[in-house]
Amino acid sequence: MPDDARNHARKGAEIFAPGFKDTPYWWEAAPRPPANPQAPPRDVDVAIVGSGFTGLNAAIDLARAGRKVVVLDAEELGHGASTRNAGYVGQTLKHGFRDLQNSHGDQYAVAVYREMKHAFDSVAERVESEQIECGFKVRGRLILTRSRRQYADLADEFERRRKHLGTEFSMIDKAAVRDEVASDLFNGGAIVPSLASIHPGLYHRGLLDRARSAGATLIGGTPALAVVPDGKGFDVSTAQGPTRARDVLIATNGYTGNLVPWLQRRIIPFDAHMIATEPLAPERIARLLPTDRTYIDHVHDVISLRRSPDGTRILFLWRTGTRPTTPRAKGAELHANAARIVPEIGTLKITHSWTGRCAGTFDLWPHLVQHKGMVFAGGYCFAGLPMGTYLGRKAAARILGRAEARTVFAERNFPTVPGYTGNPWFMPTVMRWYGMMDRWQMRGAA
Ligand SMILES: Cc1cc2nc3c(=O)[nH]c(=O)nc-3n(C[C@H](O)[C@H](O)[C@H](O)COP(=O)(O)OP(=O)(O)OC[C@H]3O[C@@H](n4cnc5c(N)ncnc54)[C@H](O)[C@@H]3O)c2cc1C
């Protein structure tokens, strides 16, 4: 344990601030609207299940194209991961560029990563054209490494992206890391200046407002209970009564239940956990995270560290894929690890500790698919801020029969494995395996 944190612990210091909350920090600026259950309209053109980035981005485009749209959420609008995430707007998939080159060749790798750039741009474009005030900032990301092996691996990945995609980056050494983050744990890293951060709660609230003013009906507290296709449309039953829809979009990502069992067999839900610290004086935050980038480490079991958009707090994510215990227990676990990375965090109190649910897939790809006529977009494997925006809009284009619906993410089979029905009992084992791979990569000299 670092000295600051050890001294703090020795004093038996309380790590939770008075008024500690187990809800997302983002909800302070963008509180959830009350659930307000109600019966949906009897007939609609499109019923959308799920009110996160995917559902709302689709709803805006569909309503503006003149479709009568209802968005249903089982809980309050925006209950899911869209208002709980870390707010990193990236351009990376679980499949690295080099992996795709090796498995599918240069052309395919370039096609996929070009689309990742389009996905990133779709967020920037939405925020700008809709004038959504949500702290969208392109300050770059620092990807940190802890060993020579990791450093070389990261440099190779980005060198390839520079060559084939023109992605700018610069590799930095241990001393230069110190100018970026107050940590001695890392031997270097890559700065990727084109990546961004956002306040996901305010982005989501902006999308809600735009969807509503485009004419979509938005209903919280009203779960969809069944969707029955009959060749001409769908009978959707909800807890508040039925609706008849010509098209249905399922946008439930990590919150996918048994509404469509075919989908449930293909989605692996897993939890991700975050904490926010108390507000810090400007000089202190400038010392701890001087450059206001997003920071992440080059491992499977990632840590993410960033300033809050108002520049007053530190937000930290870790232990993805582990089961929630209690918000305080998980918060303490994250706090101790954050202090291992930036020792001074050990002296800070936590004001918020929360959890949200992500969706993995068996092939680690996001998917846009149609099953029995229903459209589904999701399985974002932790890239749902750009991908939810992008594939939500692609899903709308598909429903509208537009050519721009085309995407590489709609061209792949959507696999499951025999016997899987939606209970991801194996996730802790998978995370332990990832942890072992990370330690293997970190072995040797820094
Ligand atoms: C802690 C955390 C950190 C993350 N960090 C990042 C990040 O920095 N960058 C990034 O790109 N991604 C990140 N992600 C992932 C990203 O947040 C998600 O991929 C994205 O928000 C998914 O959006 P969505 O609209 O598809 O689903 P969600 O926002 O999860 O919404 C799904 C909704 O469906 C509703 N629902 C489910 N079943 C029904 C039903 N039967 N009837 C009605 N409604 C139903 C749920 O109530 C829920 O509101 C993170 C996720 C978490 C949890």
mmCIF file of C-alpha atoms in Angstrom, residues 7-244:
data_model
loop_
_atom_site.group_PDB
_atom_site.id
_atom_site.type_symbol
_atom_site.label_atom_id
_atom_site.label_comp_id
_atom_site.label_asym_id
_atom_site.label_seq_id
_atom_site.Cartn_x
_atom_site.Cartn_y
_atom_site.Cartn_z
ATOM 1 C CA ASN A 7 -1.060 6.511 6.814
ATOM 2 C CA HIS A 8 -4.659 7.248 6.070
ATOM 3 C CA ALA A 9 -5.724 3.661 6.749
ATOM 4 C CA ARG A 10 -3.635 3.562 9.927
ATOM 5 C CA LYS A 11 -5.571 6.515 11.225
ATOM 6 C CA GLY A 12 -8.737 4.476 10.580
ATOM 7 C CA ALA A 13 -9.944 7.267 8.331
ATOM 8 C CA GLU A 14 -13.471 7.036 6.995
ATOM 9 C CA ILE A 15 -13.252 6.792 3.208
ATOM 10 C CA PHE A 16 -16.898 7.646 2.531
ATOM 11 C CA ALA A 17 -17.886 11.298 2.456
ATOM 12 C CA PRO A 18 -20.925 12.435 4.475
ATOM 13 C CA GLY A 19 -23.968 12.069 2.223
ATOM 14 C CA PHE A 20 -22.310 9.215 0.267
ATOM 15 C CA LYS A 21 -24.543 7.923 -2.555
ATOM 16 C CA ASP A 22 -24.805 4.561 -4.291
ATOM 17 C CA THR A 23 -26.120 6.173 -7.472
ATOM 18 C CA PRO A 24 -24.048 7.447 -10.428
ATOM 19 C CA TYR A 25 -22.222 10.732 -10.002
ATOM 20 C CA TRP A 26 -23.702 11.690 -13.404
ATOM 21 C CA TRP A 27 -27.214 11.745 -11.944
ATOM 22 C CA GLU A 28 -26.339 14.840 -9.879
ATOM 23 C CA ALA A 29 -26.339 17.019 -13.022
ATOM 24 C CA ALA A 30 -28.835 14.876 -14.915
ATOM 25 C CA PRO A 31 -31.324 13.351 -12.435
ATOM 26 C CA ARG A 32 -33.463 10.506 -13.774
ATOM 27 C CA PRO A 33 -36.998 11.527 -14.667
ATOM 28 C CA PRO A 34 -39.623 9.674 -12.563
ATOM 29 C CA ALA A 35 -40.648 6.348 -14.176
ATOM 30 C CA ASN A 36 -44.269 7.439 -14.821
ATOM 31 C CA PRO A 37 -45.739 4.157 -16.153
ATOM 32 C CA GLN A 38 -48.463 4.564 -18.774
ATOM 33 C CA ALA A 39 -50.218 2.696 -21.558
ATOM 34 C CA PRO A 40 -48.468 3.039 -24.926
ATOM 35 C CA PRO A 41 -50.396 4.284 -27.985
ATOM 36 C CA ARG A 42 -52.552 1.479 -29.533
ATOM 37 C CA ASP A 43 -50.723 1.678 -32.885
ATOM 38 C CA VAL A 44 -47.236 2.897 -33.715
ATOM 39 C CA ASP A 45 -44.863 2.584 -36.631
ATOM 40 C CA VAL A 46 -41.919 1.640 -34.427
ATOM 41 C CA ALA A 47 -41.733 0.339 -30.856
ATOM 42 C CA ILE A 48 -38.285 0.698 -29.302
ATOM 43 C CA VAL A 49 -37.472 -1.311 -26.186
ATOM 44 C CA GLY A 50 -34.755 0.417 -24.134
ATOM 45 C CA SER A 51 -34.141 4.136 -23.585
ATOM 46 C CA GLY A 52 -30.338 4.349 -23.628
ATOM 47 C CA PHE A 53 -28.063 5.773 -26.328
ATOM 48 C CA THR A 54 -29.126 3.098 -28.826
ATOM 49 C CA GLY A 55 -32.867 3.494 -28.408
ATOM 50 C CA LEU A 56 -32.854 7.300 -28.278
ATOM 51 C CA ASN A 57 -30.527 7.835 -31.229
ATOM 52 C CA ALA A 58 -32.780 5.579 -33.282
ATOM 53 C CA ALA A 59 -35.920 7.308 -31.966
ATOM 54 C CA ILE A 60 -34.696 10.763 -33.015
ATOM 55 C CA ASP A 61 -33.974 9.695 -36.593
ATOM 56 C CA LEU A 62 -37.177 7.676 -36.930
ATOM 57 C CA ALA A 63 -39.433 10.395 -35.513
ATOM 58 C CA ARG A 64 -37.796 13.012 -37.735
ATOM 59 C CA ALA A 65 -38.445 10.759 -40.730
ATOM 60 C CA GLY A 66 -42.148 10.997 -39.878
ATOM 61 C CA ARG A 67 -42.556 7.656 -38.071
ATOM 62 C CA LYS A 68 -44.798 7.349 -35.039
ATOM 63 C CA VAL A 69 -42.411 6.060 -32.374
ATOM 64 C CA VAL A 70 -42.805 4.805 -28.819
ATOM 65 C CA VAL A 71 -39.774 4.162 -26.586
ATOM 66 C CA LEU A 72 -40.429 1.848 -23.651
ATOM 67 C CA ASP A 73 -38.205 1.363 -20.641
ATOM 68 C CA ALA A 74 -38.809 -1.090 -17.820
ATOM 69 C CA GLU A 75 -37.364 1.402 -15.318
ATOM 70 C CA GLU A 76 -37.032 5.170 -15.337
ATOM 71 C CA LEU A 77 -35.841 6.522 -18.708
ATOM 72 C CA GLY A 78 -32.051 6.147 -18.967
ATOM 73 C CA HIS A 79 -31.857 3.623 -16.158
ATOM 74 C CA GLY A 80 -29.258 1.514 -17.995
ATOM 75 C CA ALA A 81 -25.539 1.817 -18.702
ATOM 76 C CA SER A 82 -25.958 4.971 -20.791
ATOM 77 C CA THR A 83 -26.144 7.116 -17.643
ATOM 78 C CA ARG A 84 -23.665 5.022 -15.637
ATOM 79 C CA ASN A 85 -20.598 4.738 -17.847
ATOM 80 C CA ALA A 86 -17.175 6.379 -17.665
ATOM 81 C CA GLY A 87 -17.804 8.784 -20.555
ATOM 82 C CA TYR A 88 -14.843 7.681 -22.710
ATOM 83 C CA VAL A 89 -15.475 8.229 -26.394
ATOM 84 C CA GLY A 90 -13.029 5.958 -28.167
ATOM 85 C CA GLN A 91 -12.390 4.245 -31.478
ATOM 86 C CA THR A 92 -11.283 0.818 -30.337
ATOM 87 C CA LEU A 93 -12.819 -2.624 -30.354
ATOM 88 C CA LYS A 94 -11.936 -5.669 -28.293
ATOM 89 C CA HIS A 95 -10.355 -6.903 -31.541
ATOM 90 C CA GLY A 96 -7.216 -4.821 -32.033
ATOM 91 C CA PHE A 97 -6.205 -3.575 -35.470
ATOM 92 C CA ARG A 98 -3.248 -5.995 -35.607
ATOM 93 C CA ASP A 99 -5.483 -8.948 -34.611
ATOM 94 C CA LEU A 100 -7.829 -8.125 -37.484
ATOM 95 C CA GLN A 101 -4.942 -7.771 -39.920
ATOM 96 C CA ASN A 102 -3.697 -11.193 -38.873
ATOM 97 C CA SER A 103 -7.093 -12.885 -38.946
ATOM 98 C CA HIS A 104 -8.790 -11.123 -41.899
ATOM 99 C CA GLY A 105 -6.144 -9.137 -43.790
ATOM 100 C CA ASP A 106 -5.399 -5.423 -44.122
ATOM 101 C CA GLN A 107 -8.469 -4.462 -46.114
ATOM 102 C CA TYR A 108 -10.937 -5.797 -43.564
ATOM 103 C CA ALA A 109 -8.991 -4.342 -40.613
ATOM 104 C CA VAL A 110 -9.049 -0.933 -42.295
ATOM 105 C CA ALA A 111 -12.785 -1.212 -43.094
ATOM 106 C CA VAL A 112 -13.624 -2.046 -39.467
ATOM 107 C CA TYR A 113 -11.439 0.673 -37.953
ATOM 108 C CA ARG A 114 -12.756 3.249 -40.438
ATOM 109 C CA GLU A 115 -16.189 2.450 -39.084
ATOM 110 C CA MET A 116 -14.915 2.904 -35.539
ATOM 111 C CA LYS A 117 -13.866 6.394 -36.600
ATOM 112 C CA HIS A 118 -17.364 6.960 -38.059
ATOM 113 C CA ALA A 119 -18.835 5.763 -34.755
ATOM 114 C CA PHE A 120 -16.708 8.290 -32.869
ATOM 115 C CA ASP A 121 -17.706 10.994 -35.361
ATOM 116 C CA SER A 122 -21.378 10.112 -34.930
ATOM 117 C CA VAL A 123 -21.157 11.188 -31.260
ATOM 118 C CA ALA A 124 -19.280 14.396 -32.120
ATOM 119 C CA GLU A 125 -21.773 15.168 -34.877
ATOM 120 C CA ARG A 126 -24.822 14.465 -32.675
ATOM 121 C CA VAL A 127 -23.509 16.654 -29.863
ATOM 122 C CA GLU A 128 -22.624 19.495 -32.203
ATOM 123 C CA SER A 129 -25.629 19.475 -34.520
ATOM 124 C CA GLU A 130 -28.091 19.116 -31.612
ATOM 125 C CA GLN A 131 -26.123 21.564 -29.469
ATOM 126 C CA ILE A 132 -26.141 19.228 -26.488
ATOM 127 C CA GLU A 133 -24.183 20.731 -23.580
ATOM 128 C CA CYS A 134 -22.465 17.636 -22.244
ATOM 129 C CA GLY A 135 -18.802 18.462 -21.727
ATOM 130 C CA PHE A 136 -17.689 16.756 -24.945
ATOM 131 C CA LYS A 137 -13.908 17.358 -25.043
ATOM 132 C CA VAL A 138 -11.246 16.066 -27.414
ATOM 133 C CA ARG A 139 -8.275 16.103 -25.017
ATOM 134 C CA GLY A 140 -6.844 12.735 -25.989
ATOM 135 C CA ARG A 141 -6.320 9.493 -24.137
ATOM 136 C CA LEU A 142 -3.208 8.194 -22.430
ATOM 137 C CA ILE A 143 -2.944 4.403 -22.616
ATOM 138 C CA LEU A 144 -0.512 3.290 -19.917
ATOM 139 C CA THR A 145 1.849 0.325 -19.827
ATOM 140 C CA ARG A 146 3.688 -1.411 -16.999
ATOM 141 C CA SER A 147 6.314 -3.505 -18.783
ATOM 142 C CA ARG A 148 8.573 -3.356 -21.811
ATOM 143 C CA ARG A 149 6.504 -6.105 -23.397
ATOM 144 C CA GLN A 150 3.262 -4.137 -23.044
ATOM 145 C CA TYR A 151 4.960 -0.975 -24.251
ATOM 146 C CA ALA A 152 6.283 -2.683 -27.387
ATOM 147 C CA ASP A 153 2.900 -4.279 -28.039
ATOM 148 C CA LEU A 154 1.110 -0.934 -27.769
ATOM 149 C CA ALA A 155 3.662 0.847 -29.954
ATOM 150 C CA ASP A 156 3.289 -1.835 -32.619
ATOM 151 C CA GLU A 157 -0.535 -1.625 -32.569
ATOM 152 C CA PHE A 158 -0.522 2.166 -33.010
ATOM 153 C CA GLU A 159 2.270 2.164 -35.562
ATOM 154 C CA ARG A 160 0.060 -0.055 -37.710
ATOM 155 C CA ARG A 161 -2.921 2.249 -37.189
ATOM 156 C CA ARG A 162 -0.795 5.232 -38.156
ATOM 157 C CA LYS A 163 0.373 3.489 -41.321
ATOM 158 C CA HIS A 164 -3.040 2.251 -42.468
ATOM 159 C CA LEU A 165 -5.451 4.762 -40.964
ATOM 160 C CA GLY A 166 -3.391 7.868 -40.303
ATOM 161 C CA THR A 167 -4.111 7.687 -36.546
ATOM 162 C CA GLU A 168 -1.869 10.134 -34.712
ATOM 163 C CA PHE A 169 -0.162 9.021 -31.527
ATOM 164 C CA SER A 170 3.039 9.500 -29.573
ATOM 165 C CA MET A 171 4.791 7.066 -27.266
ATOM 166 C CA ILE A 172 6.008 8.524 -23.964
ATOM 167 C CA ASP A 173 8.447 7.211 -21.344
ATOM 168 C CA LYS A 174 8.156 6.870 -17.570
ATOM 169 C CA ALA A 175 9.355 10.418 -16.878
ATOM 170 C CA ALA A 176 6.817 11.866 -19.298
ATOM 171 C CA VAL A 177 4.023 9.801 -17.711
ATOM 172 C CA ARG A 178 4.752 11.735 -14.517
ATOM 173 C CA ASP A 179 3.731 14.932 -16.349
ATOM 174 C CA GLU A 180 0.375 13.327 -17.169
ATOM 175 C CA VAL A 181 -0.647 11.442 -14.039
ATOM 176 C CA ALA A 182 0.796 11.414 -10.505
ATOM 177 C CA SER A 183 1.804 7.772 -10.573
ATOM 178 C CA ASP A 184 5.073 5.838 -10.564
ATOM 179 C CA LEU A 185 3.450 2.571 -11.545
ATOM 180 C CA PHE A 186 3.817 2.879 -15.293
ATOM 181 C CA ASN A 187 6.859 2.650 -17.542
ATOM 182 C CA GLY A 188 5.299 4.608 -20.399
ATOM 183 C CA GLY A 189 2.334 4.738 -22.689
ATOM 184 C CA ALA A 190 0.745 6.078 -25.843
ATOM 185 C CA ILE A 191 -1.019 9.413 -26.134
ATOM 186 C CA VAL A 192 -3.797 9.330 -28.724
ATOM 187 C CA PRO A 193 -4.838 12.969 -29.132
ATOM 188 C CA SER A 194 -7.998 12.386 -31.182
ATOM 189 C CA LEU A 195 -10.034 10.647 -28.456
ATOM 190 C CA ALA A 196 -12.650 12.358 -26.321
ATOM 191 C CA SER A 197 -14.638 12.364 -23.105
ATOM 192 C CA ILE A 198 -18.196 13.361 -22.341
ATOM 193 C CA HIS A 199 -20.664 13.742 -19.476
ATOM 194 C CA PRO A 200 -22.817 10.725 -20.329
ATOM 195 C CA GLY A 201 -25.724 11.839 -18.133
ATOM 196 C CA LEU A 202 -26.013 15.192 -19.901
ATOM 197 C CA TYR A 203 -25.533 13.572 -23.324
ATOM 198 C CA HIS A 204 -28.363 11.186 -22.486
ATOM 199 C CA ARG A 205 -30.588 14.000 -21.225
ATOM 200 C CA GLY A 206 -29.960 15.939 -24.447
ATOM 201 C CA LEU A 207 -30.982 12.893 -26.478
ATOM 202 C CA LEU A 208 -34.142 12.474 -24.378
ATOM 203 C CA ASP A 209 -35.124 16.104 -25.016
ATOM 204 C CA ARG A 210 -34.436 15.832 -28.760
ATOM 205 C CA ALA A 211 -36.363 12.552 -29.071
ATOM 206 C CA ARG A 212 -39.318 14.069 -27.256
ATOM 207 C CA SER A 213 -39.326 17.230 -29.332
ATOM 208 C CA ALA A 214 -39.015 15.141 -32.516
ATOM 209 C CA GLY A 215 -42.390 13.642 -31.521
ATOM 210 C CA ALA A 216 -41.440 10.265 -30.003
ATOM 211 C CA THR A 217 -43.510 9.056 -27.036
ATOM 212 C CA LEU A 218 -41.149 8.110 -24.188
ATOM 213 C CA ILE A 219 -42.488 5.879 -21.434
ATOM 214 C CA GLY A 220 -40.559 4.743 -18.364
ATOM 215 C CA GLY A 221 -41.609 2.159 -15.775
ATOM 216 C CA THR A 222 -43.303 0.092 -18.476
ATOM 217 C CA PRO A 223 -41.508 -3.154 -19.347
ATOM 218 C CA ALA A 224 -42.166 -4.829 -22.667
ATOM 219 C CA LEU A 225 -43.373 -8.311 -21.693
ATOM 220 C CA ALA A 226 -43.718 -10.018 -25.079
ATOM 221 C CA VAL A 227 -43.171 -9.255 -28.748
ATOM 222 C CA VAL A 228 -45.156 -11.463 -31.128
ATOM 223 C CA PRO A 229 -44.495 -11.163 -34.868
ATOM 224 C CA ASP A 230 -47.217 -12.163 -37.362
ATOM 225 C CA GLY A 231 -45.539 -11.374 -40.667
ATOM 226 C CA LYS A 232 -47.180 -7.949 -41.014
ATOM 227 C CA GLY A 233 -46.044 -6.397 -37.759
ATOM 228 C CA PHE A 234 -45.739 -7.059 -34.055
ATOM 229 C CA ASP A 235 -48.046 -7.260 -31.071
ATOM 230 C CA VAL A 236 -46.078 -5.820 -28.177
ATOM 231 C CA SER A 237 -47.505 -6.382 -24.729
ATOM 232 C CA THR A 238 -46.379 -4.164 -21.908
ATOM 233 C CA ALA A 239 -47.124 -4.038 -18.223
ATOM 234 C CA GLN A 240 -49.512 -1.127 -18.993
ATOM 235 C CA GLY A 241 -51.280 -2.562 -22.049
ATOM 236 C CA PRO A 242 -50.566 -3.578 -25.644
ATOM 237 C CA THR A 243 -49.353 -1.727 -28.695
ATOM 238 C CA ARG A 244 -49.270 -2.784 -32.330
#
